Coordinates of C-alpha atoms in Angstrom, one line a residue:
Chain A
M262 CA 97.3 107.4 83.0
F263 CA 93.7 108.6 82.7
N264 CA 90.4 107.6 84.3
Y265 CA 86.9 108.5 83.6
V266 CA 85.0 110.5 86.3
N267 CA 81.3 110.8 86.8
D268 CA 80.9 113.1 89.7
N269 CA 77.3 111.9 90.6
N270 CA 76.2 115.1 92.2
P271 CA 72.6 115.6 93.4
I272 CA 72.1 118.5 91.0
G273 CA 73.2 116.4 88.0
N274 CA 76.1 114.3 86.7
V275 CA 79.1 115.7 84.9
V276 CA 81.5 113.4 83.1
T277 CA 85.2 114.4 82.8
V278 CA 88.6 112.7 82.4
F279 CA 91.1 112.8 85.2
C280 CA 94.9 112.8 84.4
Q281 CA 96.6 111.1 87.2
T282 CA 100.1 112.0 85.9
H283 CA 99.5 115.7 86.0
N284 CA 96.6 116.0 88.5
H285 CA 94.3 117.5 85.9
S286 CA 90.6 117.4 85.5
I287 CA 89.9 117.5 81.8
P288 CA 86.6 118.6 80.3
L289 CA 85.2 116.7 77.2
D290 CA 85.7 119.8 75.0
P291 CA 87.3 119.2 71.6
A292 CA 88.9 122.7 71.8
N293 CA 90.7 121.7 75.0
R294 CA 94.3 120.7 74.3
H295 CA 94.4 118.1 77.1
Y296 CA 91.3 116.5 75.7
Q297 CA 93.1 116.1 72.4
E298 CA 96.0 114.6 74.2
V299 CA 93.7 112.1 75.8
L300 CA 92.5 111.1 72.3
D301 CA 96.1 111.0 71.1
A302 CA 97.0 108.7 74.0
I303 CA 94.1 106.4 73.1
I304 CA 95.2 106.3 69.5
A305 CA 98.8 105.5 70.4
D306 CA 98.4 103.3 73.5
G307 CA 94.8 102.0 73.4
A308 CA 93.5 100.6 76.7
D309 CA 97.0 100.8 78.3
C310 CA 96.6 104.6 78.9
F311 CA 93.3 104.2 80.7
D312 CA 92.5 103.0 84.2
G313 CA 89.6 100.7 83.4
D314 CA 87.7 100.4 80.1
I315 CA 87.8 103.3 77.7
P316 CA 84.3 104.8 77.5
E317 CA 82.5 104.3 74.2
D318 CA 82.2 108.0 73.4
L319 CA 85.9 108.7 74.0
Q320 CA 86.8 105.7 71.9
A321 CA 84.6 106.9 69.1
A322 CA 86.1 110.4 69.3
A323 CA 89.6 108.9 69.2
D324 CA 88.6 106.7 66.2
E325 CA 87.3 109.7 64.3
K326 CA 90.4 111.7 65.0
Q327 CA 92.6 108.8 63.8
F328 CA 90.4 108.4 60.7
N329 CA 90.8 112.1 59.9
Q330 CA 94.6 112.0 60.4
Q331 CA 94.9 108.9 58.2
L332 CA 92.7 110.6 55.5
A333 CA 94.9 113.7 55.5
A334 CA 98.1 111.7 55.3
Y335 CA 96.6 109.6 52.5
R336 CA 95.7 112.6 50.5
V337 CA 99.2 114.1 50.9
A338 CA 100.8 110.8 50.0
T339 CA 98.6 110.2 46.9
A340 CA 99.3 113.8 45.7
R341 CA 103.0 113.2 46.1
L342 CA 102.8 109.9 44.1
A343 CA 100.9 111.7 41.4
Q344 CA 103.9 114.0 40.7
Y345 CA 106.2 112.9 37.9
V346 CA 109.2 110.8 38.4
V347 CA 112.2 113.1 38.1
A348 CA 114.4 110.3 36.6
E349 CA 111.9 109.7 33.8
G350 CA 110.8 113.3 33.1
R351 CA 107.3 114.1 31.9
N352 CA 105.7 114.0 28.4
Q353 CA 103.9 117.0 27.0
V354 CA 100.1 116.6 27.0
T355 CA 97.9 118.6 24.7
E356 CA 94.1 118.8 24.1
M357 CA 91.8 120.6 21.8
Q358 CA 89.9 123.5 23.4
P359 CA 87.4 126.0 22.0
T360 CA 88.8 129.4 21.3
G361 CA 85.5 131.1 22.0
E362 CA 84.8 131.8 18.4
Q363 CA 82.2 130.0 16.4
V364 CA 81.7 129.4 12.7
F365 CA 78.7 128.2 10.7
N366 CA 78.9 124.7 9.4
E367 CA 77.1 124.6 6.1
E368 CA 76.8 120.8 6.0
T369 CA 75.3 120.5 9.5
M370 CA 73.6 123.9 9.3
E371 CA 74.8 124.6 12.9
M372 CA 77.2 126.9 14.7
E373 CA 80.4 125.1 15.8
D374 CA 83.2 126.0 18.1
V375 CA 86.5 126.9 16.6
M376 CA 89.1 124.6 18.3
H377 CA 92.8 125.0 18.9
E378 CA 95.4 122.8 20.4
V379 CA 96.4 123.8 24.0
I380 CA 99.3 122.4 26.0
T381 CA 97.8 121.3 29.3
V382 CA 100.9 119.7 30.7
T383 CA 104.4 120.9 29.8
A384 CA 107.2 118.5 29.0
I385 CA 110.0 118.1 31.5
E386 CA 113.3 116.5 30.6
P387 CA 114.5 113.7 33.0
V388 CA 117.3 114.8 35.2
E389 CA 120.8 113.4 34.7
A390 CA 121.0 109.9 36.3
T391 CA 124.3 110.6 38.0
V392 CA 126.4 113.6 39.0
T393 CA 130.2 113.9 39.4
R394 CA 131.7 115.6 42.3
L395 CA 135.2 116.3 43.6
V396 CA 136.1 114.6 46.9
Y397 CA 138.9 116.0 49.0
D398 CA 141.0 113.9 51.4
E399 CA 140.2 115.4 54.8
T400 CA 143.4 113.9 56.2
D401 CA 145.6 115.3 53.5
P402 CA 144.7 118.8 52.4
M403 CA 147.5 118.9 49.8
A404 CA 146.2 115.8 48.0
E405 CA 144.5 116.2 44.6
P406 CA 140.7 115.8 44.8
V407 CA 139.3 112.6 43.3
E408 CA 136.3 112.6 41.0
E409 CA 133.4 110.5 42.3
T410 CA 130.2 109.7 40.4
I411 CA 127.1 109.3 42.5
E412 CA 123.4 109.0 41.9
N413 CA 121.8 112.4 41.2
P414 CA 120.7 113.7 44.7
V415 CA 117.5 115.0 43.2
I416 CA 116.7 111.4 42.1
T417 CA 117.7 110.1 45.5
T418 CA 115.3 112.5 47.3
D419 CA 112.5 111.8 44.8
V420 CA 112.9 108.0 45.3
A421 CA 112.9 108.3 49.1
E422 CA 109.9 110.6 49.2
R423 CA 107.9 108.4 46.8
A424 CA 108.8 105.3 48.9
E425 CA 107.6 107.1 52.0
A426 CA 104.4 108.1 50.3
Q427 CA 103.8 104.6 49.0
A428 CA 104.3 103.2 52.5
T429 CA 101.7 105.6 53.8
V430 CA 99.3 104.5 51.0
D431 CA 99.9 100.9 51.7
A432 CA 99.3 101.3 55.4
T433 CA 96.1 103.2 55.0
P434 CA 93.0 101.2 55.9
Q435 CA 90.5 100.6 53.0
P436 CA 87.7 102.6 54.6
V437 CA 89.9 105.6 54.7
K438 CA 90.9 105.1 51.0
D439 CA 87.3 104.8 50.1
A440 CA 86.5 108.2 51.8
A441 CA 89.3 110.0 50.0
Chain B
M211 CA 79.9 189.1 22.9
T212 CA 83.3 189.3 24.5
V213 CA 83.8 188.4 28.2
K214 CA 86.8 189.9 30.0
V215 CA 88.2 187.9 32.9
S216 CA 90.8 189.2 35.3
K217 CA 92.8 187.0 37.7
P218 CA 95.1 188.2 40.5
A219 CA 98.8 188.1 39.6
I220 CA 100.8 185.2 41.1
N221 CA 104.5 185.1 41.9
V222 CA 105.8 182.1 40.1
R223 CA 109.1 182.1 42.1
E224 CA 107.1 181.8 45.4
E225 CA 104.9 179.0 44.1
L226 CA 108.0 177.0 43.0
A227 CA 109.6 177.6 46.4
D228 CA 106.5 176.2 48.1
L229 CA 107.1 172.9 46.2
R230 CA 110.5 172.6 47.9
K231 CA 109.0 171.5 51.2
P232 CA 111.4 169.5 53.6
T233 CA 109.5 166.2 52.8
G234 CA 111.4 163.0 53.5
V235 CA 110.8 159.6 51.9
A236 CA 108.1 158.6 54.4
G237 CA 106.4 162.0 53.9
E238 CA 106.4 161.5 50.1
A239 CA 104.9 158.1 50.5
M240 CA 102.1 159.6 52.7
L241 CA 101.5 162.2 50.1
R242 CA 101.4 159.7 47.3
A243 CA 98.9 157.4 49.2
D244 CA 95.6 157.2 47.3
T245 CA 93.4 156.3 50.3
P246 CA 93.2 156.8 54.0
Q247 CA 93.6 153.0 54.4
E248 CA 96.9 153.2 52.6
Q249 CA 98.1 155.9 54.9
F250 CA 96.8 153.9 57.9
N251 CA 98.9 151.0 56.7
L252 CA 102.0 153.1 56.0
I253 CA 102.3 154.4 59.5
G254 CA 101.2 151.2 61.1
A255 CA 98.3 152.8 62.9
G256 CA 95.9 150.8 65.1
R257 CA 96.5 147.7 67.1
R258 CA 99.5 146.0 65.6
N259 CA 101.1 143.3 67.8
I260 CA 99.4 139.9 67.1
L261 CA 101.5 138.3 69.9
I262 CA 100.3 138.4 73.5
N263 CA 102.8 139.3 76.2
G264 CA 105.5 140.1 73.7
D265 CA 107.3 142.1 76.4
F266 CA 107.0 139.4 79.0
Q267 CA 105.1 141.5 81.5
V268 CA 102.8 138.7 82.6
S269 CA 103.9 135.6 84.5
Q270 CA 100.9 134.0 86.2
R271 CA 102.5 130.6 86.6
G272 CA 105.1 131.8 89.0
D273 CA 108.3 133.7 89.6
F274 CA 111.0 132.6 87.2
T275 CA 113.4 135.4 87.9
T276 CA 116.0 133.0 89.2
A277 CA 117.4 130.8 86.4
S278 CA 116.1 127.2 86.7
S279 CA 115.8 124.1 84.6
A280 CA 113.4 124.6 81.6
T281 CA 110.8 122.1 80.6
S282 CA 110.4 121.7 76.9
N283 CA 107.0 122.6 75.5
Y284 CA 105.7 123.6 78.9
Y285 CA 104.0 127.0 79.3
W286 CA 106.2 129.4 81.1
V287 CA 105.8 133.2 81.2
D288 CA 102.3 133.7 79.9
R289 CA 101.7 132.4 76.3
W290 CA 105.4 131.5 75.8
L291 CA 106.9 128.0 75.7
P292 CA 110.5 126.8 75.4
S293 CA 111.3 124.0 73.0
L294 CA 114.5 122.0 73.5
G295 CA 116.0 119.6 71.0
T296 CA 118.6 117.2 72.5
V297 CA 120.1 119.9 74.8
T298 CA 118.9 121.0 78.2
A299 CA 118.6 124.6 79.2
N300 CA 117.7 127.0 82.0
W301 CA 115.0 129.6 81.6
Q302 CA 115.0 133.0 83.3
H303 CA 112.5 135.8 83.3
K304 CA 114.5 139.0 83.8
T305 CA 112.7 142.2 84.8
D306 CA 113.5 145.8 84.2
Q307 CA 116.3 145.3 81.6
L308 CA 117.5 148.2 79.4
V309 CA 116.9 147.3 75.8
N310 CA 117.4 150.0 73.1
G311 CA 116.7 152.7 75.7
I312 CA 113.5 151.1 77.0
I313 CA 113.1 149.5 80.4
T314 CA 111.4 146.1 79.7
N315 CA 111.2 142.5 80.8
T316 CA 113.1 139.8 78.9
A317 CA 113.1 136.0 78.5
R318 CA 116.4 134.2 78.6
L319 CA 117.3 130.6 77.7
E320 CA 120.8 129.3 78.3
A321 CA 122.0 125.8 77.3
T322 CA 123.2 123.6 80.2
S323 CA 124.5 120.8 78.0
S324 CA 126.4 120.4 74.8
A325 CA 125.1 118.5 71.7
T326 CA 123.9 119.0 68.2
G327 CA 120.4 120.3 68.8
Y328 CA 118.5 123.5 69.4
F329 CA 116.8 125.6 72.0
Q330 CA 114.0 128.1 71.2
L331 CA 111.2 130.1 72.6
Y332 CA 107.8 130.2 70.8
Q333 CA 104.2 131.3 71.0
K334 CA 101.2 129.7 69.3
I335 CA 98.9 132.2 67.8
E336 CA 95.1 131.8 68.0
G337 CA 93.9 134.4 65.5
Y338 CA 96.4 133.5 62.8
K339 CA 93.7 133.4 60.0
I340 CA 93.9 137.2 59.7
C341 CA 97.4 136.7 58.4
L342 CA 96.6 134.1 55.7
G343 CA 97.8 135.1 52.3
R344 CA 99.2 138.4 53.6
E345 CA 102.6 139.9 54.3
V346 CA 103.6 139.4 57.9
T347 CA 106.6 140.8 59.8
I348 CA 108.2 139.4 62.9
S349 CA 110.6 141.4 64.9
A350 CA 112.4 141.2 68.3
W351 CA 115.3 142.6 70.1
V352 CA 117.7 139.8 70.9
K353 CA 120.9 139.6 72.9
S354 CA 123.0 136.4 72.3
N355 CA 126.4 134.8 72.0
Y356 CA 125.0 132.4 69.4
P357 CA 123.7 133.2 65.8
V358 CA 120.0 132.9 66.7
N359 CA 117.2 134.0 64.4
L360 CA 113.5 134.5 64.2
Y361 CA 111.1 132.4 62.1
C362 CA 107.6 131.3 62.0
Y363 CA 105.9 127.9 61.7
D364 CA 102.8 127.6 59.5
G365 CA 101.7 124.2 60.7
A366 CA 103.7 122.4 58.0
S367 CA 107.1 124.0 57.7
Q368 CA 109.4 126.8 59.0
I369 CA 109.1 130.0 57.1
G370 CA 110.3 133.6 57.2
Y371 CA 113.8 133.1 58.7
S372 CA 115.4 136.4 59.7
E373 CA 119.1 137.2 59.4
N374 CA 121.2 135.7 62.2
H375 CA 122.2 137.6 65.3
P376 CA 125.9 138.5 65.1
A377 CA 126.5 136.5 68.3
D378 CA 128.4 139.4 69.9
G379 CA 126.6 139.5 73.2
Q380 CA 124.9 142.8 72.3
W381 CA 121.2 143.7 71.7
H382 CA 120.2 143.7 68.1
K383 CA 116.8 144.0 66.4
L384 CA 116.1 141.1 64.2
T385 CA 113.3 141.3 61.6
S386 CA 111.8 139.2 58.9
T387 CA 108.9 139.7 56.5
F388 CA 107.2 136.8 54.7
V389 CA 103.9 135.9 53.1
L390 CA 101.8 133.4 55.0
N391 CA 100.4 130.7 52.7
S392 CA 96.7 131.2 52.4
S393 CA 96.1 127.5 53.2
S394 CA 98.3 127.4 56.4
G395 CA 96.7 125.7 59.3
A396 CA 98.6 127.4 62.1
L397 CA 101.1 130.0 63.0
S398 CA 103.7 130.2 65.7
A399 CA 106.4 132.7 66.2
Y400 CA 109.9 131.6 67.2
V401 CA 113.2 133.0 68.6
S402 CA 115.6 130.2 68.0
T403 CA 119.0 128.7 67.5
Y404 CA 117.4 126.4 64.9
D405 CA 118.5 127.6 61.4
K406 CA 116.9 125.1 59.0
A407 CA 118.7 122.4 60.9
S408 CA 120.0 121.5 64.4
S409 CA 123.5 122.8 65.1
A410 CA 126.3 122.5 67.6
I411 CA 125.2 123.9 71.0
T412 CA 127.7 124.3 73.8
T413 CA 126.9 124.8 77.5
G414 CA 126.7 128.5 78.1
D415 CA 125.2 129.4 74.7
Y416 CA 122.3 131.7 75.4
F417 CA 119.8 134.2 74.0
E418 CA 117.7 136.8 75.6
A419 CA 114.6 138.1 73.8
A420 CA 112.7 141.3 74.3
L421 CA 109.9 143.3 72.6
V422 CA 108.8 140.5 70.3
Q423 CA 106.2 141.6 67.8
L424 CA 104.3 140.0 64.9
E425 CA 102.3 142.3 62.7
L426 CA 100.7 142.6 59.3
G427 CA 102.6 144.5 56.7
K428 CA 106.2 144.5 55.4
V429 CA 107.6 147.0 58.0
A430 CA 108.8 146.2 61.5
T431 CA 107.2 149.1 63.3
P432 CA 108.2 150.1 66.9
F433 CA 107.0 147.7 69.6
E434 CA 103.4 148.3 70.6
H435 CA 103.3 148.8 74.4
R436 CA 100.2 147.7 76.1
S437 CA 99.4 148.1 79.8
Y438 CA 99.9 145.2 82.2
G439 CA 96.2 145.0 82.8
E440 CA 95.5 144.7 79.1
E441 CA 98.2 142.0 78.6
L442 CA 96.9 140.1 81.6
A443 CA 93.4 140.1 80.3
L444 CA 94.6 138.9 76.9
A445 CA 96.7 136.1 78.6
Q446 CA 93.8 135.1 80.8
R447 CA 91.8 134.0 77.8
F448 CA 94.3 131.1 77.7
Y449 CA 95.4 130.6 81.4
T450 CA 94.1 131.9 84.7
R451 CA 95.5 131.2 88.1
L452 CA 93.2 131.9 91.0
G453 CA 94.8 132.8 94.3
N454 CA 98.1 134.3 95.2
D455 CA 99.5 131.1 96.6
D456 CA 100.6 132.9 99.7
G457 CA 98.8 130.8 102.4
G458 CA 96.7 133.9 103.2
F459 CA 93.5 131.9 103.7
T460 CA 91.9 133.8 100.8
H461 CA 88.6 132.3 99.7
L462 CA 89.2 131.1 96.2
M463 CA 85.7 129.8 95.4
V464 CA 82.4 129.6 97.2
G465 CA 79.4 127.3 97.0
A466 CA 77.7 124.6 99.1
A467 CA 77.9 121.1 100.4
E468 CA 75.8 119.2 98.0
G469 CA 76.6 115.9 99.7
A470 CA 78.2 115.0 103.0
T471 CA 81.6 114.8 101.3
T472 CA 80.9 116.7 98.1
Y473 CA 81.2 120.4 97.9
V474 CA 80.4 122.2 94.6
V475 CA 82.0 125.7 94.5
S476 CA 82.2 128.2 91.7
R477 CA 83.4 131.7 90.7
S478 CA 82.8 133.9 87.8
L479 CA 85.9 134.5 85.6
S480 CA 86.9 138.0 84.6
T481 CA 87.8 136.8 81.0
M482 CA 85.9 134.4 78.8
M483 CA 88.4 131.6 78.2
R484 CA 89.3 130.2 74.7
A485 CA 88.0 126.8 75.5
V486 CA 86.5 125.0 78.5
P487 CA 89.6 124.9 80.6
T488 CA 91.5 122.0 82.2
L489 CA 91.3 122.4 86.0
T490 CA 94.1 121.8 88.5
V491 CA 93.6 122.3 92.3
G492 CA 96.9 122.8 94.1
S493 CA 97.8 120.7 97.1
G494 CA 97.6 123.7 99.4
V495 CA 93.9 124.3 98.8
N496 CA 91.6 123.3 101.7
A497 CA 87.8 123.3 102.0
F498 CA 85.6 124.6 104.8
T499 CA 82.0 124.2 106.0
A500 CA 80.6 125.2 109.4
S501 CA 79.7 121.6 110.2
A502 CA 82.8 119.8 109.0
G503 CA 85.3 122.6 109.7
A504 CA 88.5 122.8 107.7
V505 CA 89.0 119.7 105.6
S506 CA 91.3 118.4 102.9
V507 CA 90.4 118.2 99.2
I508 CA 90.7 114.5 98.3
G509 CA 89.6 114.7 94.7
F510 CA 88.1 117.1 92.3
S511 CA 86.5 117.2 88.9
T512 CA 85.8 120.2 86.6
R513 CA 82.3 121.6 86.0
C514 CA 83.8 124.7 84.4
T515 CA 82.4 126.5 81.4
R516 CA 84.4 129.1 79.5
D517 CA 83.3 131.9 81.8
I518 CA 82.6 130.2 85.1
A519 CA 85.1 128.2 87.2
C520 CA 83.2 125.5 88.9
I521 CA 84.5 122.5 90.8
S522 CA 83.0 119.4 92.3
T523 CA 85.3 118.4 95.2
N524 CA 85.5 115.3 97.3
V525 CA 86.5 116.2 100.8
S526 CA 87.3 114.6 104.1
G527 CA 85.0 115.0 107.1
T528 CA 81.2 115.0 107.1
A529 CA 79.3 118.2 106.3
T530 CA 75.7 119.1 106.7
I531 CA 74.1 119.1 103.2
G532 CA 73.2 122.6 102.1
Q533 CA 75.7 124.5 104.2
A534 CA 77.8 127.1 102.6
A535 CA 81.3 125.8 101.6
V536 CA 84.5 127.5 100.5
L537 CA 87.8 126.5 99.0
Y538 CA 90.7 128.6 100.4
D539 CA 94.4 129.1 100.0
A540 CA 95.8 127.2 103.1
G541 CA 99.5 127.1 102.3
A542 CA 102.1 126.3 99.6
N543 CA 100.4 125.5 96.3
G544 CA 97.2 127.1 97.5
Y545 CA 96.0 128.0 94.0
I546 CA 93.6 126.8 91.3
E547 CA 94.7 126.7 87.7
L548 CA 92.5 126.9 84.6
D549 CA 94.2 126.1 81.3
A550 CA 92.7 126.7 77.9
E551 CA 96.0 127.1 76.0
L552 CA 96.5 126.2 72.4

């Protein structure tokens, strides 16, 4: 539990945060780890972590920190979603790019770039949908192993990671998305 | 015109014999170096250890020489923290241990419960940016009955795992070299039971670490010994404890009564701290003015900067405004802490 302290000294006021749990007096310095913990507590618990109202400047600092955290998470998530789906593979993409040479076009009477086709995205085959593995009976080491067909673990991991990334994107507030 | 030149005769056998100097691999490498900088790097010259208190000389927070219950992610011997996953452990700061022929201090963690988990010791590094995109080597002497390893954390993932300790209860030097990603946002060095996953920990599993070093380059050079005073000054950038906590009535800070119950006291710090520090006044600190006498500290708030410790205290009694005031070590917990750790 924190509370805001204004020491009201004759030579001038200094505002700090006091942590009642650890008996700390915390300066309002962004480089101080306890100050960052105060902001984290405000993000996580809101007014419940504060004795009295949260001062406006602290709330604003906590809001900015949360915004930056959400922005970073959103960028990571969208980058993950932009990766190809391993179960579907990826098509090759080519584009025409100048070689650096130029030739004279007699019809237009201008120099023109010589173009050639360049592969900008290489093709990747989809992975096998399933894999077969041998399963041994732990209770009977002499028993013959049984074949078991399961979803390719690479696909399982890809699906889980994409779902997690999509959940992050869905939970991101629109102002954060707009800033990305 | 013909010019006649004469040269002294040379003995080819002697010249060839000179080429057979007793030069080892390292010597050959030095000879092959193109620049003084390359030679500098080859022999690991200059200040090498990026870690502070790698030989556990400094322990400002107290005496941990008796094994006691460790608190996870709580700063312990200076700059070092234990991290406990699922299990509990004791920490112990051992002094004057013989490690590879060197008398040094060590840090020991021992599990006091059994579970699938981990226990580890780590240090967060402030100046990690010098390592970005470069080869980095971590090394330490470790004694353990568990296959512990060294690794680093780059702010996103664990990297640079060393080989495992053979878990034979003997001292072994573990090393690992890796390239720190140029976009890494942090760097911490670990001695750990964690090996890419939690594992089965049993009560009594332990490790003891000594001479931990993190350096640029791909070679684990011998540990760079620094004096106690130097390590203390480096550590005080992150944490400073004022007072010996011995109840010796030492004046910790001096100032004046700026109000009848408000004393503002200050003191210059010997080391500029990393950030404006968090302030804690121990329960054994009392205040004094001539008019109010010895009084208790009821409350306090920081007025510190990075180089000056300054406190506004609320005290009992009624003082004459303007009188000189002191805070002093009056008994157990008679200290003042300044914390600017990462």
